[in-house]
Coordinates of C-alpha atoms in Angstrom, one line a residue:
M20 CA 5.5 29.5 0.5
K21 CA 8.5 30.6 -1.6
G22 CA 8.5 29.2 -5.4
S23 CA 5.2 27.5 -5.1
I24 CA 2.9 28.2 -7.7
S25 CA -0.6 29.9 -6.0
S26 CA -3.4 29.0 -7.5
R27 CA -4.2 33.3 -7.9
S28 CA -2.5 32.7 -10.7
S29 CA -4.2 30.2 -12.8
P30 CA -8.1 31.8 -12.5
K31 CA -8.0 30.1 -15.9
L32 CA -7.2 26.7 -15.5
I33 CA -9.5 26.9 -11.5
D34 CA -12.2 27.9 -14.3
E35 CA -11.9 25.5 -17.0
L36 CA -11.3 22.4 -14.4
R37 CA -15.0 23.9 -12.5
R38 CA -16.7 23.8 -16.3
V39 CA -15.4 20.4 -16.8
V40 CA -16.6 18.4 -13.3
G41 CA -19.0 21.1 -11.2
R42 CA -17.5 23.6 -9.4
R43 CA -18.2 21.5 -6.5
Q44 CA -15.7 19.1 -7.2
V45 CA -13.0 22.2 -7.9
L46 CA -11.5 22.4 -4.2
I47 CA -8.7 25.6 -3.5
S48 CA -8.5 25.9 -0.5
A49 CA -6.2 24.5 2.2
S50 CA -8.8 22.9 4.9
A51 CA -11.0 21.8 1.9
M52 CA -7.5 20.0 0.0
R53 CA -5.2 19.2 3.8
R54 CA -6.5 15.0 3.1
H55 CA -5.5 15.2 -0.6
L56 CA -2.7 16.9 -0.2
R57 CA -1.2 15.2 2.7
G58 CA 0.5 11.4 2.7
F59 CA -1.1 8.6 5.1
R60 CA 2.1 8.2 6.5
Y61 CA 4.7 10.8 4.8
G62 CA 5.0 13.2 2.4
N63 CA 2.9 16.8 1.8
G64 CA 3.0 19.0 -0.6
Y65 CA 0.7 22.4 -2.3
A66 CA -1.5 22.3 -5.5
V67 CA -3.2 25.0 -7.4
A68 CA -6.4 23.3 -7.5
V69 CA -8.2 19.3 -6.6
A70 CA -10.3 18.1 -9.1
R71 CA -12.8 15.3 -8.9
P72 CA -14.2 13.6 -11.7
G73 CA -17.0 12.0 -11.9
S74 CA -16.7 9.9 -14.6
L75 CA -14.1 8.9 -17.6
V76 CA -15.1 10.6 -19.5
E77 CA -14.6 13.5 -17.4
Y78 CA -11.2 12.6 -16.0
W79 CA -10.0 12.6 -19.5
R80 CA -11.6 15.7 -20.2
V81 CA -9.7 17.5 -16.3
V82 CA -6.4 15.9 -17.6
E83 CA -6.9 17.6 -21.0
T84 CA -7.7 20.5 -19.6
C85 CA -4.2 20.5 -17.8
V86 CA -2.2 19.7 -20.8
K87 CA -3.9 22.6 -23.1
A88 CA -2.8 24.8 -19.7
G89 CA 1.2 23.7 -19.4
A90 CA 0.0 21.7 -16.0
I91 CA 1.2 19.2 -13.6
V92 CA -1.2 15.8 -12.8
I93 CA -1.0 14.3 -9.9
S94 CA -3.8 11.2 -10.1
Q95 CA -5.0 9.8 -6.1
A96 CA -7.4 7.3 -5.3
A97 CA -7.5 6.7 -1.9
N98 CA -4.4 7.8 -0.8
T99 CA -3.4 5.1 1.5
G100 CA -0.4 4.6 0.1
L101 CA 2.8 5.2 2.7
T102 CA 5.2 6.9 1.1
G103 CA 3.9 9.6 -0.5
G104 CA 4.0 8.7 -3.6
S105 CA 0.2 10.1 -4.3
T106 CA 0.3 14.0 -3.3
P107 CA 2.8 16.9 -3.7
F108 CA 5.6 16.8 -2.4
G109 CA 6.6 20.6 -1.3
S110 CA 6.1 23.0 -3.6
D111 CA 9.3 23.7 -5.4
Y112 CA 7.0 22.3 -8.7
D113 CA 7.9 24.5 -12.0
R114 CA 4.3 24.5 -12.8
P115 CA 0.9 24.6 -11.5
V116 CA 0.3 21.5 -9.9
V117 CA -3.2 19.9 -10.0
V118 CA -5.0 16.9 -8.1
V119 CA -7.4 14.5 -9.9
N120 CA -8.8 12.3 -6.6
T121 CA -11.4 9.1 -8.7
M122 CA -12.9 8.4 -5.1
R123 CA -15.7 9.2 -7.6
I124 CA -14.8 7.4 -10.9
K125 CA -16.8 2.9 -9.4
G126 CA -17.8 0.4 -10.6
Q127 CA -16.7 -3.0 -12.2
H128 CA -17.4 -5.1 -14.5
L129 CA -17.2 -8.5 -14.2
L130 CA -15.4 -10.6 -17.0
G131 CA -15.9 -14.5 -17.9
N132 CA -18.3 -15.2 -14.6
G133 CA -16.2 -13.1 -12.2
R134 CA -12.7 -15.2 -13.9
Q135 CA -11.5 -11.8 -13.8
V136 CA -12.8 -8.3 -13.4
V137 CA -12.9 -5.4 -15.1
A138 CA -11.7 -1.9 -12.7
F139 CA -12.9 1.7 -12.4
P140 CA -10.0 4.2 -10.7
G141 CA -12.2 4.9 -7.3
T142 CA -13.3 0.8 -6.5
T143 CA -11.5 0.1 -3.6
L144 CA -9.9 -4.1 -2.8
N145 CA -13.8 -3.9 -0.3
E146 CA -16.1 -3.3 -3.0
L147 CA -15.0 -5.7 -5.4
E148 CA -14.7 -8.1 -2.5
I149 CA -18.2 -7.6 -2.1
A150 CA -18.9 -7.6 -5.1
L151 CA -17.4 -11.2 -5.9
E152 CA -18.1 -12.9 -3.0
P153 CA -22.3 -14.1 -3.9
L154 CA -19.6 -16.0 -6.7
G155 CA -17.4 -17.4 -4.7
R156 CA -14.4 -15.7 -5.6
E157 CA -11.4 -13.1 -4.2
P158 CA -9.3 -10.0 -5.8
H159 CA -5.8 -10.5 -5.1
S160 CA -5.3 -9.1 -1.5
V161 CA -7.8 -9.4 0.8
I162 CA -6.8 -8.0 4.2
G163 CA -4.6 -5.3 5.3
S164 CA -5.0 -2.6 2.5
S165 CA -8.3 -3.1 2.2
C166 CA -9.2 -2.5 5.4
L167 CA -8.0 1.2 5.1
G168 CA -9.8 1.1 1.8
A169 CA -7.4 1.3 -0.6
S170 CA -8.0 0.7 -4.5
V171 CA -7.9 -1.7 -6.7
I172 CA -5.9 0.7 -9.9
G173 CA -3.4 2.0 -7.0
G174 CA -2.8 -1.7 -5.8
V175 CA -1.5 -2.4 -9.5
C176 CA 0.1 1.1 -10.5
N177 CA 2.7 1.1 -7.2
N178 CA 3.2 -3.1 -7.9
S179 CA 1.7 -3.8 -4.2
G180 CA 2.7 -6.5 -2.8
G181 CA -0.1 -7.8 0.2
S182 CA -0.2 -10.8 2.1
L183 CA -0.8 -13.6 0.1
V184 CA 1.5 -16.1 -0.4
R185 CA 0.3 -17.5 -3.3
R186 CA -0.1 -14.3 -5.8
G187 CA 2.3 -12.5 -5.4
P188 CA 2.7 -8.2 -5.8
S189 CA -1.0 -7.1 -8.1
Y190 CA 0.3 -7.6 -11.9
T191 CA -1.2 -6.8 -15.0
E192 CA -0.4 -6.4 -18.8
M193 CA -3.9 -5.1 -19.4
A194 CA -5.8 -1.8 -19.0
L195 CA -6.5 1.1 -20.1
Y196 CA -4.9 4.8 -20.0
A197 CA -3.3 7.5 -20.9
Q198 CA 0.0 8.7 -22.0
L199 CA 1.7 11.9 -23.5
D200 CA 4.3 11.0 -26.0
D201 CA 7.6 12.5 -27.0
D202 CA 6.2 16.2 -28.7
G203 CA 3.7 16.3 -25.3
R204 CA 0.0 15.6 -27.2
L205 CA -2.5 13.4 -25.0
C206 CA -3.1 10.2 -26.1
L207 CA -5.5 7.0 -25.0
V208 CA -3.2 3.8 -25.0
N209 CA -5.9 0.1 -24.9
D210 CA -4.6 -2.4 -23.6
L211 CA -7.6 -4.2 -22.0
G212 CA -8.0 -7.0 -24.2
I213 CA -11.6 -5.7 -25.3
V214 CA -12.1 -4.4 -29.1
L215 CA -13.3 -0.6 -28.6
S216 CA -13.8 1.8 -31.4
G217 CA -13.8 5.5 -31.7
E218 CA -12.7 8.7 -30.1
P219 CA -11.1 8.2 -27.2
E220 CA -14.3 9.7 -25.4
E221 CA -15.9 7.2 -26.5
V222 CA -13.7 4.5 -26.0
L223 CA -13.8 6.2 -22.5
N224 CA -17.5 5.9 -22.0
A225 CA -18.8 2.3 -23.4
I226 CA -16.0 1.0 -21.4
E227 CA -17.5 2.6 -18.5
R228 CA -21.4 1.5 -19.0
G229 CA -20.4 -2.1 -20.4
R230 CA -21.2 -1.2 -24.1
F231 CA -19.6 -4.0 -25.1
E232 CA -20.1 -7.6 -27.2
E233 CA -18.9 -10.9 -25.1
A234 CA -17.0 -10.8 -28.7
A235 CA -15.3 -8.0 -27.6
V236 CA -13.4 -9.5 -24.7
E237 CA -9.6 -11.0 -25.7
W238 CA -8.6 -14.0 -23.6
T239 CA -4.8 -14.5 -24.5
G240 CA -3.9 -11.2 -21.2
V241 CA -2.2 -11.4 -18.4
G242 CA -3.9 -10.9 -15.6
S243 CA -1.7 -11.5 -13.1
D244 CA 1.9 -12.5 -11.6
H245 CA 1.4 -16.5 -13.1
E246 CA 4.9 -17.6 -12.2
Y247 CA 5.0 -16.5 -8.2
R248 CA 4.3 -19.8 -7.3
D249 CA 7.2 -21.3 -8.6
H250 CA 9.4 -17.8 -8.1
V251 CA 8.3 -17.4 -4.0
R252 CA 10.0 -21.5 -3.9
D253 CA 13.2 -20.2 -5.3
I254 CA 14.3 -20.7 -1.6
E255 CA 18.4 -20.4 -2.7
A256 CA 17.9 -17.8 -5.2
E257 CA 20.4 -14.5 -3.8
T258 CA 17.7 -12.0 -5.3
P259 CA 13.9 -10.9 -3.1
A260 CA 10.8 -12.5 -4.4
R261 CA 9.4 -9.5 -4.7
Y262 CA 10.2 -5.9 -4.6
N263 CA 9.2 -2.0 -5.9
A264 CA 12.5 -2.4 -8.8
D265 CA 11.6 -5.8 -10.5
V266 CA 12.2 -4.8 -14.3
R267 CA 10.1 -8.2 -14.6
K268 CA 6.6 -6.3 -13.4
L269 CA 7.2 -3.4 -14.9
H270 CA 4.4 -3.3 -17.3
G271 CA 1.9 -0.4 -18.7
A272 CA 0.3 0.7 -15.2
S273 CA 2.3 -2.2 -13.6
G274 CA 4.6 -0.4 -11.8
S275 CA 3.4 3.0 -13.2
A276 CA 4.1 4.8 -10.0
G277 CA 1.6 7.8 -11.2
K278 CA 3.9 9.0 -15.3
L279 CA 0.6 7.4 -16.3
A280 CA -3.5 8.6 -16.5
V281 CA -5.3 4.7 -15.4
F282 CA -9.1 4.7 -16.1
A283 CA -9.2 0.7 -16.0
V284 CA -7.0 -2.0 -15.2
R285 CA -7.9 -6.1 -15.9
L286 CA -7.4 -8.7 -13.6
D287 CA -8.0 -12.7 -12.5
T288 CA -10.0 -13.0 -9.8
F289 CA -9.7 -16.1 -7.0
E290 CA -11.8 -18.7 -5.9
A291 CA -12.0 -18.4 -2.8
E292 CA -10.4 -20.0 0.1
K293 CA -13.1 -22.3 2.6
D294 CA -12.6 -23.2 5.9
A295 CA -9.6 -21.9 6.4
K296 CA -6.9 -22.7 9.4
V297 CA -4.8 -20.5 11.1
F298 CA -1.5 -22.1 13.6
Y299 CA -0.5 -19.5 15.7
V300 CA 3.3 -19.7 16.2
G301 CA 5.6 -18.6 18.9
T302 CA 9.5 -18.7 19.8
N303 CA 12.6 -17.4 21.1
Q304 CA 15.1 -18.9 17.9
P305 CA 14.2 -16.5 14.9
E306 CA 16.2 -19.9 13.1
I307 CA 13.5 -22.2 14.2
L308 CA 11.1 -20.2 11.1
S309 CA 14.1 -19.8 8.6
D310 CA 13.5 -23.5 9.5
I311 CA 9.6 -23.8 8.9
R312 CA 9.5 -21.5 5.9
R313 CA 13.0 -22.9 4.9
S314 CA 11.0 -26.3 5.3
I315 CA 6.9 -25.6 3.0
L316 CA 8.6 -23.4 0.5
G317 CA 11.6 -25.3 -0.5
G318 CA 9.0 -28.9 0.1
S319 CA 6.3 -30.2 -2.9
G320 CA 3.2 -29.3 -0.8
E321 CA 0.2 -27.4 -1.4
L322 CA 1.9 -23.2 -0.8
P323 CA -0.3 -21.7 2.3
I324 CA -2.9 -18.6 1.8
A325 CA -1.2 -16.4 4.3
G326 CA 2.6 -16.3 6.7
E327 CA 2.7 -13.2 9.0
Y328 CA 5.0 -11.9 11.4
I329 CA 4.8 -9.8 14.0
H330 CA 7.6 -10.0 17.1
R331 CA 7.0 -9.1 20.0
D332 CA 7.5 -5.3 20.2
A333 CA 5.2 -4.5 17.4
F334 CA 2.4 -6.7 19.4
D335 CA 2.8 -4.1 22.3
I336 CA 2.9 -1.2 19.5
A337 CA -0.5 -2.7 17.9
E338 CA -2.5 -3.5 21.2
T339 CA -1.7 -0.5 23.2
Y340 CA -1.7 2.2 20.2
G341 CA -3.9 0.4 17.5
K342 CA -7.3 -1.3 19.5
D343 CA -9.7 1.5 18.1
T344 CA -8.6 0.4 14.7
Y345 CA -8.8 -3.5 15.2
L346 CA -12.6 -2.3 17.4
M347 CA -12.9 -0.8 14.1
V348 CA -12.9 -3.3 12.0
K349 CA -14.1 -5.4 13.8
R350 CA -17.4 -3.7 14.9
L351 CA -18.2 -2.0 11.4
G352 CA -16.2 -4.3 8.6
T353 CA -13.6 -2.3 6.5
R354 CA -16.6 -0.7 3.8
R355 CA -16.9 2.1 6.4
L356 CA -13.3 2.9 7.0
P357 CA -13.3 5.6 3.8
Y358 CA -15.4 7.9 5.0
F359 CA -14.7 8.0 8.2
F360 CA -10.5 8.5 7.0
E361 CA -12.2 11.5 5.0
A362 CA -14.4 12.9 8.2
K363 CA -11.6 12.3 10.4
S364 CA -9.4 14.3 8.4
R365 CA -11.9 17.0 7.7
I366 CA -12.1 17.6 11.9
D367 CA -8.3 17.7 12.0
A368 CA -8.7 20.2 10.0
L369 CA -11.1 22.3 11.6
L370 CA -9.1 21.9 15.3
E371 CA -6.0 22.6 13.7
R372 CA -7.3 26.5 13.2
V373 CA -7.4 26.7 17.0
S374 CA -3.8 27.8 18.1
F375 CA -3.0 26.1 21.3
L376 CA -4.5 22.2 20.3
P377 CA -2.1 19.8 19.4
H378 CA -1.5 19.1 16.3
N379 CA -3.9 15.1 14.6
M380 CA -5.9 16.3 17.9
T381 CA -8.3 13.7 16.5
D382 CA -5.9 11.0 16.9
R383 CA -4.8 11.7 21.0
M384 CA -9.2 11.5 21.5
L385 CA -9.8 8.1 19.1
Q386 CA -6.5 7.0 21.6
W387 CA -7.6 8.5 24.7
C388 CA -11.0 6.7 24.3
S389 CA -9.2 3.1 23.4
S390 CA -6.9 3.8 26.3
L391 CA -10.5 2.8 28.3
L392 CA -12.3 -0.2 27.3
P393 CA -11.3 -3.7 28.8
R394 CA -8.4 -5.7 26.6
H395 CA -9.4 -7.3 23.1
L396 CA -7.0 -9.4 22.1
P397 CA -7.6 -13.3 22.8
E398 CA -6.0 -14.7 26.1
R399 CA -4.1 -17.6 24.2
L400 CA -2.4 -14.6 21.3
R401 CA -1.8 -12.7 25.4
N402 CA 0.4 -15.9 26.6
C403 CA 1.6 -16.3 23.5
R404 CA 3.2 -13.5 23.7
D405 CA 4.2 -13.8 26.8
R406 CA 5.8 -16.4 26.0
Y407 CA 7.8 -15.6 23.4
E408 CA 9.4 -13.2 21.5
H409 CA 8.4 -13.8 17.6
H410 CA 5.1 -15.1 16.0
L411 CA 4.2 -16.7 12.5
M412 CA 0.7 -16.4 11.9
L413 CA 0.0 -20.1 9.1
K414 CA -3.6 -19.2 7.4
V415 CA -3.8 -22.9 5.3
S416 CA -6.1 -24.3 3.1
A417 CA -8.0 -27.0 5.5
S418 CA -6.9 -30.0 2.8
A419 CA -2.9 -28.7 4.0
A420 CA -3.9 -28.5 8.1
A421 CA -2.7 -31.7 9.4
A422 CA 0.9 -32.0 7.3
T423 CA 1.1 -28.2 8.1
Q424 CA 0.4 -29.4 12.2
T425 CA 3.0 -32.5 11.5
L426 CA 5.5 -30.3 9.9
L427 CA 5.0 -27.6 13.1
Q428 CA 5.5 -30.5 15.6
K429 CA 8.9 -32.3 13.7
T430 CA 11.2 -28.4 13.4
L431 CA 9.6 -27.7 17.3
A432 CA 10.0 -30.4 18.6
G433 CA 13.1 -30.4 21.9
R434 CA 13.0 -26.8 20.8
D435 CA 11.7 -23.2 22.0
G436 CA 8.8 -22.7 20.7
D437 CA 5.0 -23.9 20.5
F438 CA 2.6 -23.2 18.7
F439 CA -1.3 -23.9 18.8
L440 CA -4.3 -24.1 16.1
C441 CA -6.8 -21.5 16.2
T442 CA -9.5 -21.1 16.7
P443 CA -12.4 -19.2 13.6
K444 CA -12.1 -16.6 16.6
E445 CA -9.0 -16.3 16.7
G446 CA -7.7 -16.3 14.1
N447 CA -8.9 -13.9 12.8
A448 CA -8.0 -11.4 16.0
A449 CA -4.2 -13.2 14.6
F450 CA -4.0 -11.3 11.3
L451 CA -6.1 -8.3 12.8
H452 CA -4.0 -7.3 15.5
R453 CA -1.0 -8.0 12.8
F454 CA -2.2 -5.5 10.4
A455 CA -3.5 -3.2 13.1
T456 CA -0.1 -3.0 13.7
A457 CA 1.4 -0.5 10.3
G458 CA -0.6 2.4 11.8
A459 CA 0.4 1.6 15.6
A460 CA 3.8 3.3 14.7
V461 CA 2.3 6.4 13.6
R462 CA -0.1 7.2 16.6
Y463 CA 2.5 6.7 19.5
N464 CA 4.8 8.9 17.2
I465 CA 1.6 11.8 17.4
T466 CA 1.1 10.9 21.2
R467 CA 4.1 11.1 22.1
H468 CA 6.3 12.8 20.1
K469 CA 7.9 14.8 22.8
K470 CA 9.8 12.0 23.6
A471 CA 10.2 10.6 20.0
G472 CA 12.9 12.3 17.1
G473 CA 10.4 11.2 14.4
I474 CA 10.1 7.6 12.7
V475 CA 11.8 5.9 10.1
A476 CA 9.0 3.6 8.0
L477 CA 10.7 0.8 5.8
D478 CA 9.7 -1.7 3.8
V479 CA 12.6 -4.1 3.1
A480 CA 13.2 -7.3 0.9
L481 CA 15.2 -9.7 1.9
P482 CA 17.0 -12.4 -0.7
R483 CA 14.8 -16.1 -1.2
N484 CA 18.1 -17.3 0.9
T485 CA 18.3 -15.8 3.6
V486 CA 18.7 -17.8 6.5
E487 CA 19.5 -15.1 9.4
W488 CA 17.0 -13.0 8.9
F489 CA 16.2 -11.1 12.0
E490 CA 17.5 -7.9 12.3
Q491 CA 21.2 -7.2 14.8
L492 CA 21.8 -3.5 15.3
P493 CA 25.3 -1.9 15.3
A494 CA 25.3 -1.3 18.7
V495 CA 26.1 2.2 18.0
T496 CA 22.7 2.5 15.8
Q497 CA 20.1 0.6 18.1
A498 CA 21.1 3.6 20.5
K499 CA 20.0 5.9 18.5
T500 CA 16.4 4.6 18.3
L501 CA 13.4 4.1 21.0
K502 CA 11.5 1.4 19.9
R503 CA 12.5 -1.3 16.7
L504 CA 9.1 -2.4 15.0
Y505 CA 9.4 -6.0 12.8
Y506 CA 6.0 -7.2 10.7
G507 CA 5.4 -8.7 7.6
H508 CA 5.2 -11.2 5.2
F509 CA 7.2 -13.7 6.6
L510 CA 7.3 -16.7 4.0
C511 CA 7.7 -13.9 0.8
H512 CA 10.7 -12.2 3.4
V513 CA 8.7 -8.7 3.6
F514 CA 9.6 -6.5 6.3
H515 CA 7.6 -3.4 7.5
Q516 CA 10.3 -2.5 9.7
D517 CA 9.7 0.7 11.9
Y518 CA 12.0 2.7 14.0
I519 CA 11.0 5.4 16.9
V520 CA 14.0 7.7 16.8
C521 CA 15.4 9.2 19.7
P522 CA 15.0 13.2 19.5
S523 CA 18.4 13.6 20.1
H524 CA 19.3 12.3 16.8
D525 CA 17.8 13.0 12.3
W526 CA 15.0 10.9 11.9
L527 CA 16.2 11.0 8.5
D528 CA 20.2 10.7 9.1
V529 CA 18.9 6.9 10.2
E530 CA 17.1 6.4 8.0
H531 CA 20.4 6.2 5.1
E532 CA 22.5 4.7 8.3
L533 CA 19.3 1.8 8.3
L534 CA 19.6 1.7 5.0
R535 CA 23.6 1.8 3.9
L536 CA 22.9 -1.8 6.3
L537 CA 20.3 -3.0 4.2
A538 CA 22.0 -2.1 1.3
A539 CA 24.7 -4.8 3.4
R540 CA 22.5 -7.1 3.5
G541 CA 22.3 -7.9 0.0
A542 CA 18.1 -6.3 0.7
K543 CA 15.9 -4.6 -2.0
Y544 CA 13.9 -1.4 -0.6
P545 CA 10.9 -0.3 -1.4
A546 CA 9.3 -4.1 -1.2
E547 CA 5.8 -3.5 -2.3
H548 CA 4.5 0.8 -1.4
N549 CA 6.3 1.4 -4.0
F550 CA 8.8 5.1 -4.2
G551 CA 7.1 8.2 -3.6
H552 CA 9.0 11.1 -2.2
L553 CA 10.7 8.8 0.1
Y554 CA 12.9 6.6 -1.5
A555 CA 15.1 6.9 -5.1
A556 CA 14.5 5.3 -7.9
P557 CA 17.2 3.1 -9.4
T558 CA 18.7 3.9 -12.7
D559 CA 16.2 1.3 -15.3
V560 CA 13.2 2.2 -12.8
V561 CA 14.0 6.1 -13.1
E562 CA 13.7 5.2 -17.4
H563 CA 10.9 2.7 -17.3
Y564 CA 8.8 6.4 -15.8
Q565 CA 10.8 8.4 -18.4
S566 CA 9.0 6.0 -21.0
L567 CA 5.8 5.8 -20.0
D568 CA 5.8 10.4 -19.5
P569 CA 8.8 11.7 -21.3
C570 CA 7.8 15.8 -20.7
N571 CA 7.5 14.7 -17.5
C572 CA 3.7 16.4 -16.6
F573 CA 2.3 12.7 -15.1
N574 CA 3.2 13.0 -11.0
P575 CA 7.3 14.8 -11.4
G576 CA 9.5 13.7 -8.6
I577 CA 8.6 10.5 -8.0
G578 CA 11.6 8.9 -7.2
Q579 CA 13.2 11.2 -5.8
T580 CA 13.5 12.4 -9.7
S581 CA 13.5 16.1 -11.5
R582 CA 10.1 17.6 -10.9
L583 CA 11.0 19.8 -14.3
L584 CA 9.3 19.7 -17.4
K585 CA 10.8 17.2 -19.7
W586 CA 12.9 15.8 -16.9
R587 CA 15.5 18.4 -17.2
G588 CA 18.1 18.8 -14.5
H589 CA 18.4 14.6 -14.9
E590 CA 19.6 12.5 -18.2
R591 CA 18.1 10.2 -19.9

């Protein structure tokens, strides 16, 4: 590639990495590195190597080796992000790039009978969910991202949101991480609230093996967004409930977006809900859903567990192009999905060597296979889809079910809408269908690429006081799209909006046009997937990145910033 730094120009660096983690754990061929250099939905780039440390000490040594060699470090866990923020982007870096995949560093320590957890870089949400289940507790997020094998630390670094209304973005002020100071010295920062002494490798070894006394654990730190329950209820506020540029929630590892090498985070856990109830609401009038939202948030009753929205068009795309995801999660569970995605990537890499085969062959085969299977959604969900354009799923505690039913009856009386209380099977199906939607637009674009000109995937946060929330595009903009898919976390007013662009238009031009329209509505973007290489970070976020990484050696270029050493070309 023009301007790239090949592995042949970095033999010493590669040899040093092999000495640290072993030859098998340093990938240098294009096919072996493929899944680590391509974003789940967006972005791809070039690296001289992918290193896969197996312990926190090895992770520290890999970073130390890269720093000494003057190489860039891009830390990566499950690589399930949607904005390309955990992969290189292009090849025009001024130094060799090493991707450090941390998925081999797994495990967690439960503190205070599970009230809090210390999680390591390769620990997934699903693995943590399994560890907490016997204690009757849950991690911050238990559905959605966990279905894709996302890591706990990845969620913190990206201020990821999730569907659970009461918990807000994934946030902590307690973490253990490495950063470079202004002079390029690598430092270990311990903000875990656990007293550990010794040199960096001693500290890292102690925390990974749990070699610390109970008395060393302090209980004064912040392990979640304690303010969010009140924050989301302020329905007259002119700002969104949560979004990635909210400087209130940029602290250490939280919102660091790869500008630090994070070894561990300490987070609150939550009491698991038992016997939750799901109400399914359908209407042809978006203002009805707005009335429901404002009544719930503006009232004094218990907040719902989750409130998810899906538009009829997104429902249809997910039913056809998300069927295999739905069925895999239902039949296999979430814990096996990371292995499936890894195998899928390896097969794609092999098939791409066959010149006459189209790209993304596994997606095409999976889509063909799923098309042969019978309809998978419960009848009452499909009937609601036939009658109504807008759909809202409300999951509430058993203790709030009666009040929620009364509120829905009162709000919908005499209006164009209806609701029903789901059976457990229907409730699970409704939420699983909603979360299969995220990948369905990508599958649609892949399998019908000749009829589509690309995909614009946005996650946006509307102000909390927004009443007319459903997007009405100008005719000239609407004519540039084939499909417009709307779904999201309705009570938080965080929406995922996917646009399949007409082949006669450039998707990037359409994206810029859409973003201008959203800005005029007071929307903030991104809302919960971080800036990656897709969005330009605002000034205060860039200043935060610069304070974390003054040498610009960790994940340079994030938020469309400078990729050069010491932030050259970017005002500080």
